[in-house]
Coordinates of C-alpha atoms and ligand atoms in Angstrom, one line a residue:
M13 CA 5.5 -20.6 14.3
D14 CA 2.8 -19.9 11.6
L15 CA 0.2 -17.4 10.5
F16 CA -1.6 -17.8 13.8
T17 CA 1.3 -17.1 16.2
P18 CA 0.7 -13.7 17.7
F19 CA 3.1 -11.0 16.8
Q20 CA 4.2 -7.7 18.5
L21 CA 4.3 -5.0 15.9
G22 CA 5.7 -1.9 17.5
P23 CA 3.3 -1.1 20.2
Y24 CA 0.6 -3.4 18.9
S25 CA -0.1 -7.0 19.9
L26 CA -1.4 -8.7 16.8
P27 CA -3.5 -11.8 17.3
N28 CA -2.2 -13.3 14.1
R29 CA 0.3 -12.6 11.3
L30 CA -2.2 -12.0 8.4
V31 CA -2.1 -8.5 7.0
M32 CA -4.8 -7.3 4.8
G33 CA -2.8 -5.8 1.9
P34 CA -3.6 -2.3 0.5
M35 CA -6.3 -2.2 -2.2
T36 CA -7.7 0.7 -4.2
R37 CA -11.4 0.0 -4.5
S38 CA -12.7 3.2 -6.2
R39 CA -15.7 3.6 -4.0
T40 CA -15.4 7.1 -2.4
G41 CA -18.1 9.6 -2.2
P42 CA -18.0 13.2 -3.4
G43 CA -14.7 15.0 -2.5
N44 CA -12.8 11.6 -2.4
V45 CA -14.3 11.0 1.0
P46 CA -14.7 7.4 2.3
T47 CA -18.3 6.5 3.0
A48 CA -20.3 4.4 5.5
L49 CA -19.9 1.5 3.1
T50 CA -16.1 1.9 3.3
A51 CA -16.4 1.6 7.1
T52 CA -18.4 -1.6 6.7
Y53 CA -15.9 -3.1 4.3
Y54 CA -12.9 -2.6 6.5
A55 CA -14.8 -3.5 9.7
Q56 CA -15.8 -6.8 8.1
R57 CA -12.1 -7.6 7.7
A58 CA -11.1 -6.6 11.3
S59 CA -9.9 -10.1 12.2
A60 CA -6.7 -9.4 10.2
G61 CA -3.7 -8.9 12.4
L62 CA -3.3 -5.6 10.7
I63 CA -5.3 -3.8 7.9
V64 CA -3.5 -1.6 5.5
T65 CA -6.0 0.7 3.7
E66 CA -6.3 1.4 0.0
A67 CA -3.7 3.9 -1.3
T68 CA -4.9 7.3 -0.3
H69 CA -3.7 10.5 -2.0
I70 CA -1.9 13.1 0.1
S71 CA -2.8 16.0 -2.1
P72 CA -4.7 16.8 -5.3
Q73 CA -1.4 16.6 -7.2
G74 CA -0.8 13.1 -5.8
A75 CA -4.0 11.6 -7.2
M76 CA -4.3 9.0 -10.0
S77 CA -8.0 8.8 -10.3
M78 CA -11.2 10.7 -9.6
T79 CA -12.5 7.9 -7.4
S80 CA -9.7 7.1 -5.0
S81 CA -9.7 8.3 -1.4
G82 CA -7.8 11.3 -0.1
I83 CA -6.4 12.5 3.3
H84 CA -5.8 16.2 2.6
T85 CA -9.2 17.8 3.4
P86 CA -11.2 18.0 6.7
D87 CA -14.1 16.0 5.1
Q88 CA -11.8 13.2 4.1
T89 CA -10.3 13.1 7.6
A90 CA -13.8 13.0 9.0
G91 CA -14.7 10.2 6.6
W92 CA -11.7 8.2 7.6
R93 CA -12.5 8.7 11.3
R94 CA -15.7 6.8 10.7
V95 CA -13.7 3.9 9.2
T96 CA -11.2 3.7 12.0
A97 CA -14.0 3.8 14.6
A98 CA -15.7 0.9 12.9
V99 CA -12.5 -1.2 12.7
H100 CA -11.6 -0.5 16.3
E101 CA -15.2 -1.3 17.4
A102 CA -14.7 -4.7 15.6
G103 CA -11.4 -5.3 17.4
G104 CA -9.0 -4.5 14.6
R105 CA -6.0 -2.3 13.9
I106 CA -5.6 -0.2 10.8
F107 CA -2.8 1.7 9.1
L108 CA -3.4 4.3 6.3
Q109 CA -1.4 3.9 3.1
L110 CA 0.0 7.4 2.1
W111 CA 0.1 7.9 -1.7
H112 CA 1.5 10.3 -4.2
V113 CA 1.4 8.9 -7.7
G114 CA 4.0 11.3 -9.3
R115 CA 4.0 10.6 -13.1
I116 CA 1.2 8.0 -13.0
S117 CA -1.6 10.5 -13.6
H118 CA -3.3 12.4 -16.5
T119 CA -3.5 16.2 -16.8
S120 CA -7.3 15.7 -16.7
I121 CA -7.0 14.6 -13.1
Q122 CA -4.4 17.1 -12.0
P123 CA -5.4 20.5 -10.5
D124 CA -5.8 23.1 -13.3
G125 CA -5.0 20.6 -16.0
A126 CA -1.3 20.8 -15.1
L127 CA 1.2 18.1 -16.0
P128 CA 1.8 15.5 -13.3
V129 CA 5.1 15.8 -11.5
A130 CA 8.0 13.4 -11.2
P131 CA 11.7 13.4 -10.5
S132 CA 12.4 13.6 -14.2
A133 CA 10.6 14.3 -17.4
V134 CA 10.4 10.6 -18.3
A135 CA 7.0 9.2 -19.2
A136 CA 5.8 5.8 -18.0
R137 CA 5.0 3.7 -21.1
C138 CA 1.6 2.6 -19.9
E139 CA -2.1 3.6 -20.2
K140 CA -4.3 4.8 -17.3
K141 CA -7.8 6.2 -17.2
T142 CA -8.4 9.9 -17.8
A143 CA -10.9 11.9 -15.7
S144 CA -13.7 10.8 -18.1
G145 CA -12.7 7.2 -17.9
E146 CA -10.9 6.5 -21.2
M147 CA -7.7 4.5 -21.2
R148 CA -5.0 6.8 -22.6
P149 CA -1.1 6.8 -22.7
L150 CA 0.3 8.7 -19.8
P151 CA 1.8 12.1 -20.6
T152 CA 5.5 13.1 -20.1
P153 CA 5.6 14.5 -16.6
R154 CA 7.2 17.8 -15.5
A155 CA 10.4 17.3 -13.5
L156 CA 10.1 18.7 -10.0
D157 CA 12.3 21.8 -9.4
I158 CA 14.6 21.1 -6.4
D159 CA 12.9 24.0 -4.6
E160 CA 9.6 22.3 -4.8
I161 CA 10.7 19.1 -3.1
P162 CA 10.3 20.4 0.5
G163 CA 6.7 21.3 -0.4
V164 CA 6.0 17.7 -1.5
I165 CA 7.5 16.3 1.6
D166 CA 5.3 18.7 3.5
Q167 CA 2.2 17.1 1.8
Y168 CA 3.3 13.8 3.3
R169 CA 3.7 15.4 6.7
R170 CA 0.3 17.0 6.7
A171 CA -1.4 13.9 5.4
A172 CA 0.3 11.9 8.2
A173 CA -1.0 14.4 10.7
N174 CA -4.5 14.1 9.3
A175 CA -4.2 10.3 9.6
R176 CA -3.5 10.8 13.3
A177 CA -6.5 13.0 13.6
A178 CA -8.6 10.4 11.8
G179 CA -7.8 7.8 14.5
F180 CA -5.5 5.4 12.5
D181 CA -3.1 3.2 14.4
G182 CA -0.3 4.1 12.1
V183 CA 0.6 4.8 8.5
E184 CA 2.3 3.0 5.6
I185 CA 4.3 5.1 3.2
H186 CA 3.7 3.8 -0.3
A187 CA 7.1 3.7 -1.9
A188 CA 6.2 0.8 -4.2
N189 CA 4.6 0.0 -7.6
G190 CA 6.2 2.9 -9.6
F191 CA 4.6 5.8 -7.8
L192 CA 6.5 9.0 -6.8
I193 CA 8.9 7.7 -4.1
D194 CA 9.7 4.6 -6.3
Q195 CA 10.3 7.0 -9.3
F196 CA 12.9 8.8 -7.2
L197 CA 14.5 5.6 -6.0
R198 CA 15.0 3.7 -9.3
D199 CA 17.3 5.0 -12.0
G200 CA 15.0 4.1 -14.9
S201 CA 12.7 7.0 -13.9
N202 CA 15.2 9.3 -12.0
H203 CA 17.7 11.0 -14.4
R204 CA 18.3 14.0 -12.1
T205 CA 21.8 15.4 -11.7
D206 CA 21.2 17.3 -8.4
R207 CA 21.4 15.8 -4.9
Y208 CA 18.2 13.7 -5.5
G209 CA 19.6 11.9 -8.5
G210 CA 22.7 9.9 -9.7
S211 CA 24.1 7.7 -6.9
A212 CA 21.8 5.4 -5.0
E213 CA 22.4 7.6 -1.9
N214 CA 21.0 10.5 -3.8
R215 CA 18.1 8.6 -5.2
A216 CA 17.2 7.3 -1.8
R217 CA 17.2 10.8 -0.3
F218 CA 13.6 11.6 -1.2
L219 CA 12.4 8.4 0.4
L220 CA 14.4 9.0 3.6
E221 CA 13.3 12.6 3.9
V222 CA 9.6 11.6 3.5
T223 CA 10.2 8.8 6.1
E224 CA 11.8 11.3 8.5
A225 CA 8.9 13.7 8.1
V226 CA 6.3 11.0 8.7
A227 CA 8.1 9.4 11.5
K228 CA 8.3 12.8 13.3
V229 CA 4.5 12.9 13.2
W230 CA 3.9 9.3 14.3
G231 CA 7.1 7.9 15.9
G232 CA 8.9 5.3 13.8
E233 CA 7.2 2.3 15.6
R234 CA 3.9 3.3 14.0
V235 CA 5.2 3.7 10.5
G236 CA 5.6 1.1 7.8
L237 CA 7.1 1.3 4.4
H238 CA 5.9 -0.4 1.2
L239 CA 8.5 -1.3 -1.5
S240 CA 8.5 -3.3 -4.7
P241 CA 12.1 -3.1 -6.0
T242 CA 12.0 -6.1 -8.2
T243 CA 8.8 -5.7 -10.2
N244 CA 8.5 -3.6 -13.4
F245 CA 4.9 -2.6 -12.7
N246 CA 4.2 0.9 -14.1
D247 CA 7.2 0.7 -16.3
M248 CA 9.8 0.7 -13.6
F249 CA 13.5 -0.3 -13.9
D250 CA 16.7 -0.1 -11.9
S251 CA 20.1 -1.1 -13.1
D252 CA 21.2 -2.4 -9.7
P253 CA 18.3 -3.1 -7.4
A254 CA 20.4 -4.9 -4.8
H255 CA 22.7 -1.9 -4.4
T256 CA 19.9 0.7 -4.4
L257 CA 17.8 -1.2 -1.8
G258 CA 20.9 -1.9 0.3
V259 CA 21.5 1.8 0.5
A260 CA 17.9 2.6 1.2
A261 CA 17.6 -0.1 3.9
D262 CA 20.7 1.2 5.6
G263 CA 19.2 4.7 5.8
L264 CA 15.8 3.5 6.9
N265 CA 17.2 1.7 9.9
E266 CA 17.8 5.1 11.5
F267 CA 14.0 5.7 12.0
G268 CA 13.1 2.5 14.0
L269 CA 10.2 1.7 11.6
A270 CA 7.6 -0.8 12.5
Y271 CA 7.9 -2.8 9.3
L272 CA 9.0 -3.1 5.7
H273 CA 6.2 -4.4 3.5
L274 CA 7.9 -6.0 0.5
V275 CA 6.0 -6.9 -2.8
E276 CA 8.1 -9.8 -4.1
G277 CA 5.6 -12.4 -5.3
V278 CA 6.1 -16.1 -5.1
P279 CA 7.3 -17.7 -8.4
G280 CA 4.7 -17.5 -11.1
S281 CA 2.6 -14.8 -9.4
P282 CA 1.9 -11.5 -11.1
M283 CA 4.1 -9.6 -8.6
A284 CA 7.1 -12.1 -8.8
P285 CA 10.5 -10.5 -9.6
A286 CA 10.8 -9.4 -13.3
E287 CA 12.8 -11.7 -15.5
G288 CA 16.4 -11.9 -14.6
M289 CA 16.0 -10.2 -11.2
A290 CA 17.2 -11.9 -8.1
R291 CA 15.0 -11.9 -5.0
L292 CA 15.9 -9.2 -2.5
A293 CA 13.8 -10.4 0.4
P294 CA 16.7 -12.5 1.9
M295 CA 19.1 -9.5 1.8
L296 CA 16.5 -7.1 3.2
R297 CA 15.6 -9.6 5.9
K298 CA 19.2 -9.5 7.1
M299 CA 19.7 -5.7 6.7
F300 CA 16.4 -4.2 7.9
R301 CA 15.9 -4.0 11.6
G302 CA 12.1 -3.8 11.8
A303 CA 9.5 -6.5 11.0
L304 CA 9.3 -7.9 7.4
I305 CA 5.9 -8.4 5.7
L306 CA 6.1 -10.4 2.4
N307 CA 3.4 -10.1 -0.3
G308 CA 2.5 -11.5 -3.6
G309 CA 0.6 -14.7 -4.4
Y310 CA 0.8 -16.3 -1.0
A311 CA -1.5 -19.1 0.0
R312 CA -1.9 -20.8 3.4
A313 CA 1.0 -23.3 2.9
S314 CA 3.5 -20.9 1.4
A315 CA 2.7 -18.3 4.0
N316 CA 3.1 -20.7 6.9
A317 CA 6.3 -22.0 5.3
A318 CA 7.8 -18.5 4.9
I319 CA 7.0 -17.7 8.6
A320 CA 8.3 -21.0 9.9
A321 CA 11.6 -20.6 8.0
G322 CA 12.0 -17.0 9.4
Q323 CA 11.9 -15.5 5.9
A324 CA 9.1 -13.1 7.1
D325 CA 7.3 -12.1 10.2
L326 CA 4.0 -11.5 8.6
I327 CA 2.4 -12.2 5.2
S328 CA 0.0 -9.8 3.5
F329 CA -3.0 -11.1 1.4
A330 CA -4.7 -8.7 -0.9
V331 CA -7.1 -10.4 -3.4
N332 CA -8.0 -13.2 -1.0
F333 CA -8.9 -10.7 1.7
L334 CA -11.0 -8.7 -0.8
A335 CA -13.1 -11.8 -1.5
N336 CA -13.0 -13.3 2.1
P337 CA -13.8 -11.0 4.9
D338 CA -13.1 -13.8 7.4
L339 CA -9.8 -14.9 5.7
P340 CA -8.0 -15.7 9.0
E341 CA -10.7 -18.0 10.1
R342 CA -10.9 -19.7 6.8
L343 CA -7.1 -20.2 6.7
R344 CA -7.1 -21.4 10.3
R345 CA -9.6 -24.1 9.4
D346 CA -8.1 -24.7 5.9
A347 CA -11.6 -24.0 4.5
P348 CA -12.4 -23.2 0.9
L349 CA -12.1 -19.6 -0.2
N350 CA -14.6 -17.4 -2.1
A351 CA -13.4 -16.6 -5.6
P352 CA -12.7 -12.9 -6.3
D353 CA -15.0 -11.2 -8.8
R354 CA -12.5 -9.2 -10.8
A355 CA -15.3 -7.3 -12.7
T356 CA -16.2 -5.5 -9.4
F357 CA -12.7 -4.7 -8.1
Y358 CA -12.9 -1.0 -9.2
I359 CA -16.6 -0.2 -9.6
G360 CA -18.7 1.6 -7.1
G361 CA -21.3 0.2 -4.8
A362 CA -21.8 -2.7 -2.4
K363 CA -21.5 -5.5 -5.0
G364 CA -18.2 -7.2 -4.8
Y365 CA -17.3 -4.9 -1.9
T366 CA -19.3 -5.7 1.2
D367 CA -21.4 -8.7 0.0
Y368 CA -18.8 -11.5 0.1
P369 CA -20.1 -14.0 2.6
T370 CA -18.3 -15.3 5.6
L371 CA -18.1 -19.1 6.2
E372 CA -20.6 -18.7 9.0
Q373 CA -23.1 -16.8 6.7
M374 CA -22.6 -19.6 4.1
T375 CA -23.4 -22.4 6.5
T376 CA -26.4 -20.5 8.0
S377 CA -27.9 -20.0 4.5
A378 CA -27.2 -23.6 3.5
R379 CA -28.8 -25.0 6.6
P380 CA -32.3 -26.5 5.9
N381 CA -35.2 -24.7 7.6
S382 CA -36.1 -26.6 10.7
D383 CA -39.7 -25.3 11.0
Ligands
FMN553 C1 -8.0 -4.4 -6.6 C2 -6.6 -4.2 -6.2 C3 -6.2 -3.0 -5.8 C4 -4.8 -2.7 -5.4 N1 -4.5 -1.5 -4.9 C5 -3.3 -1.3 -4.3 C6 -3.0 -0.1 -3.5 O1 -3.9 0.7 -3.4 N2 -1.8 0.0 -3.0 C7 -0.8 -1.0 -3.1 O2 0.3 -0.8 -2.6 N3 -1.1 -2.1 -3.8 C8 -2.3 -2.3 -4.3 N4 -2.6 -3.5 -4.9 C9 -1.6 -4.6 -4.9 C10 -1.8 -5.6 -3.7 O3 -1.7 -4.9 -2.5 C11 -0.9 -6.8 -3.8 O4 0.5 -6.3 -3.9 C12 -1.2 -7.7 -4.9 O5 -2.6 -7.9 -5.1 C13 -0.5 -9.1 -4.7 O6 -0.9 -9.7 -3.5 P1 -2.0 -10.9 -3.5 O7 -1.4 -12.0 -4.4 O8 -2.1 -11.3 -2.1 O9 -3.3 -10.4 -4.0 C14 -3.9 -3.8 -5.4 C15 -4.3 -5.0 -5.9 C16 -5.6 -5.3 -6.2 C17 -6.0 -6.6 -6.7

């Protein structure tokens, strides 16, 4: 078994086990609407077993930047419909990543200049861009009142319904990388004393309620979940990640989810477990009943080895998919990869987005003219 062994993911027969990992690309049009260029970008990568889109905010309150895509207005839903149609036309499958950033936002981005919301009034000690593009420390967020939480869960439910209307094959709930759900889950950012804070059972409640709401819209077999319990990205910390995640995985099994997408990078990669943290993938592999996607710094050999050893069912590649629209073909042939151009990761336009060549385009342009 390797990356090229087909896989049955819920109702979908995937031709390979390469997942295109979610990547914010900051290239939306007015109103945070995906454009025709977005459709081209994803369609170019349709040979992935599964594409997971860029993180897409579920409400204005859930946004981190002025240029990320949304899924809460009719125009955004229509923009995404164009993307899903292009991917399906090219033979691919695509899940939308549902995103609420919680405390990782500036007042300049929030509706009416309000403070961003979070489980507790604890600031993430990092800098992000304001609406006008300067890097500034994040503000101390406002703790959500317990009466507001059903409303936030409803934002997820409505966004999930919009994703259905937009023709996606499923959704991935973004519970990783220090955003809202992760802020509830880990005790470094959740200091609540009500039923959403304190014990791991209480901290996992928000995650499980969101998952239940989204699974009701889609059916669990078309819902995935993204987690990163061992990284400290966005100033995250938990005093006992194994216990917290054990409780969460136990609760999640109830929903018959398609997959758990775990960011736990290979040693030495940026998303590797923070210093002193044990890897949780082996434990989650045993506990979680759905498929397991591993992510973080994987290359051809390490991905094939993880699949062959049964450590994962699928592997997601982010940066390498960004730079190689035909990544499955390149890995199949063990061909060289295009290098990613980091300067164009988050700027607008086609450069560094839709202009990375496929192997075939490279060989055609290198062939001498026979006339
Ligand atoms: C340009 C860029 C944008 C990213 N945006 C997201 C995102 O929107 N959602 C997410 O969950 N992870 C995001 N990530 C993290 C990747 O999905 C992935 O976890 C990380 O790049 C490690 O995987 P890799 O070594 O295969 O690149 C982003 C990474 C990059 C490089």
